Every structure is written in C-alpha cells, then in structure tokens.
GROMACS .gro file of C-alpha atoms in nm:
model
  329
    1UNK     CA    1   0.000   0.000   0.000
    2UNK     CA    2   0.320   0.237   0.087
    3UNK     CA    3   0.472   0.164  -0.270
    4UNK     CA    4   0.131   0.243  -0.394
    5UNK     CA    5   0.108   0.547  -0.242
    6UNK     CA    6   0.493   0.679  -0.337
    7UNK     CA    7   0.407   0.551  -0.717
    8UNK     CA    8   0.131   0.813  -0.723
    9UNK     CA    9   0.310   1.108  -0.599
   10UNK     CA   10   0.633   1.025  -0.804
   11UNK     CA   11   0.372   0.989  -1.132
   12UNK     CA   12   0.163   1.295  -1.050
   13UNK     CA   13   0.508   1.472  -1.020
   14UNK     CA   14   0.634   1.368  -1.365
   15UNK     CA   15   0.266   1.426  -1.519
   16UNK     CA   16   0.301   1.794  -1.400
   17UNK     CA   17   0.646   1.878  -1.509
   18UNK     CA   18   0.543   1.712  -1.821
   19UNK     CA   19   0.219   1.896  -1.852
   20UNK     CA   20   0.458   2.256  -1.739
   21UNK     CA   21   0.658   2.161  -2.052
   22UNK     CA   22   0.405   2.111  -2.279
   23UNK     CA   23   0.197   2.435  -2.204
   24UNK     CA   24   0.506   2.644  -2.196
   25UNK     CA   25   0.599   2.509  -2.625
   26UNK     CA   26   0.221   2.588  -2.673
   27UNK     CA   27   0.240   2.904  -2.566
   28UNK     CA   28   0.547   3.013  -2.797
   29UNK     CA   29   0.321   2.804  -3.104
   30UNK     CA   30   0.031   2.990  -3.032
   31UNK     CA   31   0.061   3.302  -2.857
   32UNK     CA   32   0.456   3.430  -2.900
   33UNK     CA   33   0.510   3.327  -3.274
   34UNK     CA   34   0.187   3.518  -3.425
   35UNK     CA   35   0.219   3.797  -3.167
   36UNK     CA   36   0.608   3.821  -3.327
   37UNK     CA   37   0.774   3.837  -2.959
   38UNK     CA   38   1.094   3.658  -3.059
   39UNK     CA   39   1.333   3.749  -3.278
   40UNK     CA   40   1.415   3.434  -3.536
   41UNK     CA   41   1.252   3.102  -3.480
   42UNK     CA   42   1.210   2.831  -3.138
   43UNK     CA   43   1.275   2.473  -3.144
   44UNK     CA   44   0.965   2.326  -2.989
   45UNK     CA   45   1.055   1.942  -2.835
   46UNK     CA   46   0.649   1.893  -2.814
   47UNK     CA   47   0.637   1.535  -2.826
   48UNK     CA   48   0.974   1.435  -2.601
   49UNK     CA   49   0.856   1.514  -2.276
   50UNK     CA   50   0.894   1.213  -2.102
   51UNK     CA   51   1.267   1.184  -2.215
   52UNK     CA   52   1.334   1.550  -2.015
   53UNK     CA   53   1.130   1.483  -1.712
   54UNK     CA   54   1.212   1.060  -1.676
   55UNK     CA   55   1.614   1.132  -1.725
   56UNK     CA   56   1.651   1.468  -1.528
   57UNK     CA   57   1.432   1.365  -1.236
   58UNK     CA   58   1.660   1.070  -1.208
   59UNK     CA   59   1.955   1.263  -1.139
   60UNK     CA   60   2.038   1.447  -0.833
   61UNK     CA   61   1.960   1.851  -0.776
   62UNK     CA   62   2.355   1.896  -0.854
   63UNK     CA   63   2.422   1.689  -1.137
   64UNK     CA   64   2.484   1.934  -1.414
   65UNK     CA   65   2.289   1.892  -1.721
   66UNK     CA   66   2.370   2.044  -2.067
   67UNK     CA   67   2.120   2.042  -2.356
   68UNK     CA   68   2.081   2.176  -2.721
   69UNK     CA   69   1.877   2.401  -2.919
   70UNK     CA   70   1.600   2.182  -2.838
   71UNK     CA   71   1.644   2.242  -2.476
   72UNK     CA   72   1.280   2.427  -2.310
   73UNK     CA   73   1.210   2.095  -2.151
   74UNK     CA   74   1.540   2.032  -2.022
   75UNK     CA   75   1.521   2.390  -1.829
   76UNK     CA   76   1.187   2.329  -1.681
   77UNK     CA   77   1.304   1.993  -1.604
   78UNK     CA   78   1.586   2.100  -1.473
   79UNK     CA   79   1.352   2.359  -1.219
   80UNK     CA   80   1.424   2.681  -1.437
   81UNK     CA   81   1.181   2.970  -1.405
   82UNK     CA   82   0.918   2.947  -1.714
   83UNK     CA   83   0.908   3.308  -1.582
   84UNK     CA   84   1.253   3.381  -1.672
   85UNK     CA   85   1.273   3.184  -1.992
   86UNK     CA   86   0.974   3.397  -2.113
   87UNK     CA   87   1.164   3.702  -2.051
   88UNK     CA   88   1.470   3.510  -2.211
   89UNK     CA   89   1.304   3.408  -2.515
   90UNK     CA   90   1.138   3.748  -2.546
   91UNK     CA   91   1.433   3.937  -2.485
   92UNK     CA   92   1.354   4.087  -2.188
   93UNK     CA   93   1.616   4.228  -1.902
   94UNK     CA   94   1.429   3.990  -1.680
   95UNK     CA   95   1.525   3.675  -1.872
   96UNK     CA   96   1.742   3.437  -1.720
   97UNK     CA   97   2.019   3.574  -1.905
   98UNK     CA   98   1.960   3.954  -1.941
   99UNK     CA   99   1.767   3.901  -2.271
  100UNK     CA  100   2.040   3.814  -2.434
  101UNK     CA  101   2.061   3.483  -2.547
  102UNK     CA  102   1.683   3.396  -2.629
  103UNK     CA  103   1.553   3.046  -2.720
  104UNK     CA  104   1.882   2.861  -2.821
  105UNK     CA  105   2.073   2.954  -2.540
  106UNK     CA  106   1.900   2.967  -2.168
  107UNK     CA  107   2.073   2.880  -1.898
  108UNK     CA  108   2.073   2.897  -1.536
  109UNK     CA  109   2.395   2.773  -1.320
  110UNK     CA  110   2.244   2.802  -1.036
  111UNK     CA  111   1.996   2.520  -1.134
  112UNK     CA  112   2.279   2.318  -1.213
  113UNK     CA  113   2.160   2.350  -1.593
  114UNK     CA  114   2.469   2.460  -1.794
  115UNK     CA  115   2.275   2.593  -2.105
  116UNK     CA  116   2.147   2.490  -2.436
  117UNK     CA  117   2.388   2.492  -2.710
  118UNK     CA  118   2.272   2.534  -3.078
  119UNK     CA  119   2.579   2.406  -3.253
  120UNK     CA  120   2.504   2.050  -3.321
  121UNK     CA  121   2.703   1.792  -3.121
  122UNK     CA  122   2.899   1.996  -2.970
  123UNK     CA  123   2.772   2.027  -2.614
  124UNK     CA  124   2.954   1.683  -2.554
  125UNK     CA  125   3.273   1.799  -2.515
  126UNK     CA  126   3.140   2.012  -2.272
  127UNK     CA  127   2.961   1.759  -2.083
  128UNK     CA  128   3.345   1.536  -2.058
  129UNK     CA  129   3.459   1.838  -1.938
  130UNK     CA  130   3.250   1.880  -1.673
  131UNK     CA  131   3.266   1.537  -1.594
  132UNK     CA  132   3.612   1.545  -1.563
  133UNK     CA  133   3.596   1.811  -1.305
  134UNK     CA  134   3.274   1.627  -1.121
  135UNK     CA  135   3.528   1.309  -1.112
  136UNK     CA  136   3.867   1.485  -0.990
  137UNK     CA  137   3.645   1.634  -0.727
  138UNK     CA  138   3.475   1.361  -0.612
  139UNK     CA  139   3.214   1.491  -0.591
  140UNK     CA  140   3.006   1.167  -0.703
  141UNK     CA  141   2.822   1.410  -0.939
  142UNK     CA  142   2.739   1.262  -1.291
  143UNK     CA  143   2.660   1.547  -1.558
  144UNK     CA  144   2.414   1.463  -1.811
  145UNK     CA  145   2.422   1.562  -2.184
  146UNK     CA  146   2.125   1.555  -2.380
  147UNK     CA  147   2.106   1.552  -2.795
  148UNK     CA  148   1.956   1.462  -3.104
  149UNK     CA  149   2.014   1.148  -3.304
  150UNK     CA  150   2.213   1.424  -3.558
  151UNK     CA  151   2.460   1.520  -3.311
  152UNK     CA  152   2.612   1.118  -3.362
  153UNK     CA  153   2.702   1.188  -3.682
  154UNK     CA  154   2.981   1.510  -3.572
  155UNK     CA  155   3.324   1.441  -3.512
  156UNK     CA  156   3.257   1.626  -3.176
  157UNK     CA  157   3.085   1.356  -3.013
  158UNK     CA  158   3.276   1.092  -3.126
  159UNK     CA  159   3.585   1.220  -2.986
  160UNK     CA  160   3.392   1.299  -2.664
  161UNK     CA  161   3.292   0.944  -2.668
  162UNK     CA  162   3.654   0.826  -2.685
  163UNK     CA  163   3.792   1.052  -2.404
  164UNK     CA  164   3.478   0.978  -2.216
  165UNK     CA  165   3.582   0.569  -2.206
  166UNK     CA  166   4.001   0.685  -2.180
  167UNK     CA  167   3.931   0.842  -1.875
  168UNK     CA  168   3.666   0.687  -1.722
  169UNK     CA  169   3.447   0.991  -1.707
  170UNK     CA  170   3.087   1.014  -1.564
  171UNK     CA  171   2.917   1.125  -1.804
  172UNK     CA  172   2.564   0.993  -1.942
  173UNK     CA  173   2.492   1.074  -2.316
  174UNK     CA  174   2.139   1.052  -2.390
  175UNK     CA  175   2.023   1.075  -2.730
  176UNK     CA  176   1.665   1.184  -2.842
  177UNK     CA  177   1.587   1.035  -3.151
  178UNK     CA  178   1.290   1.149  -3.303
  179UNK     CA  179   1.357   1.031  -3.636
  180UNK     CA  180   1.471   1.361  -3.847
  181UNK     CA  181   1.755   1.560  -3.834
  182UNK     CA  182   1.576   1.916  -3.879
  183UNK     CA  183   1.440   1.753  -4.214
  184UNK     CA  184   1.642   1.434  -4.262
  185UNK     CA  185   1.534   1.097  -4.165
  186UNK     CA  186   1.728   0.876  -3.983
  187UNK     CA  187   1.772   0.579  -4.246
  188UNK     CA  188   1.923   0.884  -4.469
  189UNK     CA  189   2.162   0.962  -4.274
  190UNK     CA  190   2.280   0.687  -4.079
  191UNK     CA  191   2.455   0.373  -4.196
  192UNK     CA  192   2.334   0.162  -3.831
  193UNK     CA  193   1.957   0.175  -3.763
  194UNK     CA  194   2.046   0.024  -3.366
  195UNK     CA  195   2.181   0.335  -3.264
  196UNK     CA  196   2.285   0.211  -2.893
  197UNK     CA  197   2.563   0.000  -3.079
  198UNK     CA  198   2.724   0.375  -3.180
  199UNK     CA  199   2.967   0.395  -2.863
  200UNK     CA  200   3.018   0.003  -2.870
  201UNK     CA  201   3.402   0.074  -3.008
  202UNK     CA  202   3.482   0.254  -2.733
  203UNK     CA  203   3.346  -0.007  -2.464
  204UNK     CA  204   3.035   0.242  -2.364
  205UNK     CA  205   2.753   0.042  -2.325
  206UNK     CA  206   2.494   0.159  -2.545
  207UNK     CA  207   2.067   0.079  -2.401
  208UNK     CA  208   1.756   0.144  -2.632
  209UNK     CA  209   1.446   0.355  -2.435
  210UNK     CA  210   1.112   0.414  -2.493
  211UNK     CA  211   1.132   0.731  -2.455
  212UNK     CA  212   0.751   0.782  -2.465
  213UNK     CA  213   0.700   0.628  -2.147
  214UNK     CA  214   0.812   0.867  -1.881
  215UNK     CA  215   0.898   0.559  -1.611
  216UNK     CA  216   1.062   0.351  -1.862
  217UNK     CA  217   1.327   0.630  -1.872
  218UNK     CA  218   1.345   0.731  -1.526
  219UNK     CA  219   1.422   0.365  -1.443
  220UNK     CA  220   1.699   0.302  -1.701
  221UNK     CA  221   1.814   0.645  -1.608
  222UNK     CA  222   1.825   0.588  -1.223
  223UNK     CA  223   2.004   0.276  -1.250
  224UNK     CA  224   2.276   0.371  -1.485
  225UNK     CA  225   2.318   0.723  -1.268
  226UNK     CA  226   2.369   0.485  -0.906
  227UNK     CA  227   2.610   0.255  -1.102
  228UNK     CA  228   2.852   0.574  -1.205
  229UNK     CA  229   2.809   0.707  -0.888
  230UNK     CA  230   2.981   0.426  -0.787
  231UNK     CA  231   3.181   0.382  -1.039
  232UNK     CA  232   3.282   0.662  -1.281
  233UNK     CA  233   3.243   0.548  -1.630
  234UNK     CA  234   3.002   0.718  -1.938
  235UNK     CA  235   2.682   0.562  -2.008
  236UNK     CA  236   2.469   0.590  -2.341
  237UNK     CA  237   2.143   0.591  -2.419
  238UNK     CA  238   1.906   0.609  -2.718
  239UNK     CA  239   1.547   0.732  -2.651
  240UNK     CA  240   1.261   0.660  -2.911
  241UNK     CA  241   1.065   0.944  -2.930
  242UNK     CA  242   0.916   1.189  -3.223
  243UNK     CA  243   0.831   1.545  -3.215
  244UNK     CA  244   0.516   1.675  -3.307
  245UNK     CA  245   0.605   2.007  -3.431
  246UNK     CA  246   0.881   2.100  -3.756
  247UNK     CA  247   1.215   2.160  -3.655
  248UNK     CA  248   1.146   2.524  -3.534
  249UNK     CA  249   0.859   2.764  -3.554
  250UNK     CA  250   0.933   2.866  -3.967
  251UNK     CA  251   0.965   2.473  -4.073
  252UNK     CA  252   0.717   2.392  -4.372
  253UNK     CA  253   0.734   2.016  -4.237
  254UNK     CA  254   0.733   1.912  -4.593
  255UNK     CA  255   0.973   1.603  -4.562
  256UNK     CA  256   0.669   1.403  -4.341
  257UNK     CA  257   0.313   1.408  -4.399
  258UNK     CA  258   0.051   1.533  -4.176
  259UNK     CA  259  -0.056   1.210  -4.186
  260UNK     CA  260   0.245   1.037  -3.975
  261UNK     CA  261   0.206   1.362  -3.741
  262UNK     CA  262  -0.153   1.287  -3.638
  263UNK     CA  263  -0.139   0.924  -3.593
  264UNK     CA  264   0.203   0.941  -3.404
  265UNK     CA  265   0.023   1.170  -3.198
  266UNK     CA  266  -0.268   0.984  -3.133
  267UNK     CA  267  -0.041   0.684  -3.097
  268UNK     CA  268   0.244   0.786  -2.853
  269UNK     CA  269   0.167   1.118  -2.721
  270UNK     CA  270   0.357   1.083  -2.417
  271UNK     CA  271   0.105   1.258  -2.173
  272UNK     CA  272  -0.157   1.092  -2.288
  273UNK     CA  273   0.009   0.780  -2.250
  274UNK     CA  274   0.089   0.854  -1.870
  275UNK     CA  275  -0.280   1.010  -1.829
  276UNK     CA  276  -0.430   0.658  -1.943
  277UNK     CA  277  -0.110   0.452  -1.724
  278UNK     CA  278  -0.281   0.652  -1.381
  279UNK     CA  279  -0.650   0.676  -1.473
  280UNK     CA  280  -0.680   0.296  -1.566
  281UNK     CA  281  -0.446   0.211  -1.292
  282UNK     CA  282  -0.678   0.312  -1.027
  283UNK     CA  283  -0.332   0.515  -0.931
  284UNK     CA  284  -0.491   0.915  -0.966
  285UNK     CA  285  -0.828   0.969  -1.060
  286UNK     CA  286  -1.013   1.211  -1.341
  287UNK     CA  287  -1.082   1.527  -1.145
  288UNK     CA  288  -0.732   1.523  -1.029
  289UNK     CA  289  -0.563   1.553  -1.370
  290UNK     CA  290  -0.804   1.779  -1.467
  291UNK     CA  291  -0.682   2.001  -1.156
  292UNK     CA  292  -0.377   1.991  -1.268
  293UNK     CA  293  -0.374   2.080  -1.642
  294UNK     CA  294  -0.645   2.389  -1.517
  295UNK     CA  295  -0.365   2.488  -1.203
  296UNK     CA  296  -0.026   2.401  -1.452
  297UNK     CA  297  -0.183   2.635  -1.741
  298UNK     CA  298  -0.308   2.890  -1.527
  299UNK     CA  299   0.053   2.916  -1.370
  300UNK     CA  300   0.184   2.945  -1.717
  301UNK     CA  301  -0.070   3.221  -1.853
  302UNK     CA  302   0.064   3.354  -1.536
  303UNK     CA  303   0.452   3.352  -1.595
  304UNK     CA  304   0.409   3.473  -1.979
  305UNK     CA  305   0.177   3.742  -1.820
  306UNK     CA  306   0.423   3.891  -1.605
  307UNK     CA  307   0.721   3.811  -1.874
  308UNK     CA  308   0.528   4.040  -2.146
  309UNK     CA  309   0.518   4.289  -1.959
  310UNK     CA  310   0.872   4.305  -1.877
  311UNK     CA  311   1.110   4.619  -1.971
  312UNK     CA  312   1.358   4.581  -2.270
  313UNK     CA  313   1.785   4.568  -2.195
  314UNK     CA  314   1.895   4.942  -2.166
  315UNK     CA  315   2.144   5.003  -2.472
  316UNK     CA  316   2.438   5.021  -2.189
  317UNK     CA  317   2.328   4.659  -2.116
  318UNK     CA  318   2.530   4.500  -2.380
  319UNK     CA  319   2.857   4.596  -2.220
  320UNK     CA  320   2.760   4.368  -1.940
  321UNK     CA  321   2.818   4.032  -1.878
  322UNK     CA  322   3.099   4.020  -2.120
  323UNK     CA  323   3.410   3.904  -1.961
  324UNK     CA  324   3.429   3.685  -1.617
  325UNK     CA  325   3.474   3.897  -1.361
  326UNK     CA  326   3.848   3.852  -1.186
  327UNK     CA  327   3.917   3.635  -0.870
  328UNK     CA  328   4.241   3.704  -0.764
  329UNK     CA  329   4.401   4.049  -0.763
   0.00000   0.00000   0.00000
C-alpha cells in the first residue's frame, strides 16, 4: 500500500512537469510566434517530454545537465523559471540571461543546468569536461548531456565518446531520436539503424528507451546514474521518441506528412500515454488531472503574463556580462 502510495506522488510529479513543458511550447506556437515576440525562430521538443522529465528527475539537484537548441524541456526539467525563460526568449532584461541569449541559449547555473547549445554535437565535449571536473572532485556528481540522433554523426561527439571511455568519465549521453535531423530521416543519414551500438568501439555500453513512457526512462536512467556514482564510467542511451512540431517555428514540415504527425500523436503522445497509465491504474483519478492541467496552465498564462510585460535591456546593457569577472588580484 506504501509503494502504492509513493508511485502516485512520483507519477503525478512527472505528469506535472510534463504537462509545465508542454503548455510552456504551446504558448510560444500559439501566442509568441503570431504575436512576433521573438526574434528568429524556437525549437519546440512537443512530443519528447517524457525523455526530459524521466532522465533529469533521475539525477540528483547537482548533477549538471547540458542540452541543445531543443532544450525548453530540459530547463523546466531541470527547475528553471518558465518566468525567466519567457523574458529570455522574449528578450527581456528579466530573462534568465539579461535578454540576451533567447531560445537557443537559456541557462541557469544556479539550477545546475549549464545551457542549451545550438551548434550540433557539440555540447559533448562540454559535458566530458564537466565530468572530468565532477570526477577529480569527487564529488560523485554525474553530468548529463542531452542531444539529437544528428549530433552522432559530428566528429565532436565521437571524440567525446573516446575521451569519455580513456578516462573513465561520468558522463551519461542521452540521445533523443525522433527520427529527423531538422528535415532528414534517420535511415538517410545513418549507416546503423540500432543506434545504442554507436559507442560500442569505445566499450560504452549503449541501451535502447522508450522514450515515450516517462517511467521507462526514469528507471533506465536511475540505474545507470547509481552505477557511475559508484563507479565513474560514461553511459549511453538512445530514446525513441518523435516530435510533433517541424524543426522550429518557420519549418514547412514538408519532408513528413501530416498524416504520420496525427497518428504518431494519437499513438504515442507521451502525456496521454501517462494520463491513461494513472487513470486505468486506479493510481490518480479524473478530477485530479483535470486540476492539474487547469492549475499548470493557469501558472503558465501567469509567468508569460508577467514576462510580457517586462522592460527591454537598456542600450548600456550589452557591455555587461561580457568578460568573467576577476578572482584574484
């Protein structure tokens, strides 16, 4: 009955982060991108919710995490403001980097979430690096580095891989692979359809996830996380997952048909999925996911509310936050 209980709480917390996510990317599809608040376009991960929420919430509050272009989830995840990334995205002074990074590039150290990083593939390097610090500190940290499936195609991560096995580094690469590579699909571009094989030359154990069922990859996650804590060595993973919306907020999507969208949707839309897990599980009832989606959107009409509102950097702004600031005279 007390496993029972802790199931519900733990699934109620991933359905709201999960729900946070989604109503956040809905907001930039619907209300930011026809109002023209953001300069250029957003990459929306609508659709790969569970892989953010599962993976992150399996880590402790200090593990770092680094992420990509696609990285909105991986913030909120992560317990970032959607407050702040409003103001971010908008370009606001309030944003959680003065306004001046926008959608590819929030961060927040103090979350422990090192930023999103546009360049494809190349946040792994980072992520070694970090975990080379986590391990000569022993700190027991692991640092987690999320990307697409087009990021294992860049000399970047392949030579993070290698170092990564050389020197024993904690370091869990997780790849989301939602089948296209902005408008590429996979069996175009890759010469191995089992993905988790990739790192098998450098003796990383590679592990397949559904990454459309949030517990599935909190579970692989958690396991692999304990295991490095205890002993320092890079994990990989390969989460199946799609994305419902183009590439970013201008793509004409005309690679895939609408067709594959909307039954891929109705098929393995990862809230839905956990909605149905809970509801015909007896574990949370109807009224109390409705309560949540009305209390979760609410809170995020809120945040974008405030966010909108928000005053613009003053011109003197942008000769701020250049350079580190010295620590030693």
């Amino acid at each position: 009955m007390a496993r029972k209980k802790k199931d519900a709480e733990l699934l109620l917390h991933f359905y709201e982060d999960m729900l946070r996510i989604r109503f956040f990317e809905e907001k930039i599809r619907d209300v930011l991108l026809p109002k023209k608040l953001f300069r250029g376009s957003s990459h929306l991960g609508i659709g790969q919710e569970a892989v953010a929420v599962g993976a992150i919430h399996a880590l402790r509050e200090d593990d770092p995490v680094i992420s990509t272009h696609r990285g909105h989830g991986h913030a909120i995840a992560k317990g970032v403001d959607p407050y702040v990334m409003f103001a971010e995205i908008m370009g606001r002074r309030t944003g959680c980097c003065k306004g001046k990074g926008g959608s590819m590039h929030i961060a927040d150290a103090s979350k422990h979430f090192m930023g999103e990083n546009p360049v494809v593939g190349s946040n792994a390097g980072m992520a070694a690096g970090m975990a080379l610090a986590a391990r000569l500190e022993g700190s027991g940290r692991v640092v987690a580095s999320f990307f697409g499936e087009g990021a294992l195609n860049t000399g970047a991560f392949l030579e993070s891989a290698n170092m990564a096995a050389l020197w024993s580094l904690p370091v869990l690469l997780l790849c989301e692979n939602n089948r296209y590579a902005i408008s590429v699909p996979l069996e175009k571009s890759s010469s191995l359809m089992e993905l988790e094989n990739r790192t098998c030359s450098y003796g990383i154990p590679g592990q397949k996830v559904n990454g459309m069922h949030v517990m599935q990859v909190y579970e692989a996650v958690s396991k692999a996380a304990e295991e490095m804590r205890a002993e320092p060595a890079p994990r990989f993973f390969v989460f199946d997952t799609y994305r419902f919306e183009g590439h970013h907020t201008a793509d004409k999507e005309s690679y895939r048909t609408e067709d594959e969208t909307i039954a891929q949707f109705r098929e393995r839309d990862p809230i839905h999925i956990l909605e149905v897990e809970m509801i015909d599980d007896h574990t949370v009832d109807l009224d109390t996911t409705i309560d949540m989606r009305e209390r979760v959107q609410a809170e995020i009409d809120e945040a974008y509310a405030r966010a909108v509102e928000d005053p613009w950097p003053n011109p003197e702004d942008a000769l701020t936050g250049v350079y580190a600031e010295p620590e030693v005279e």
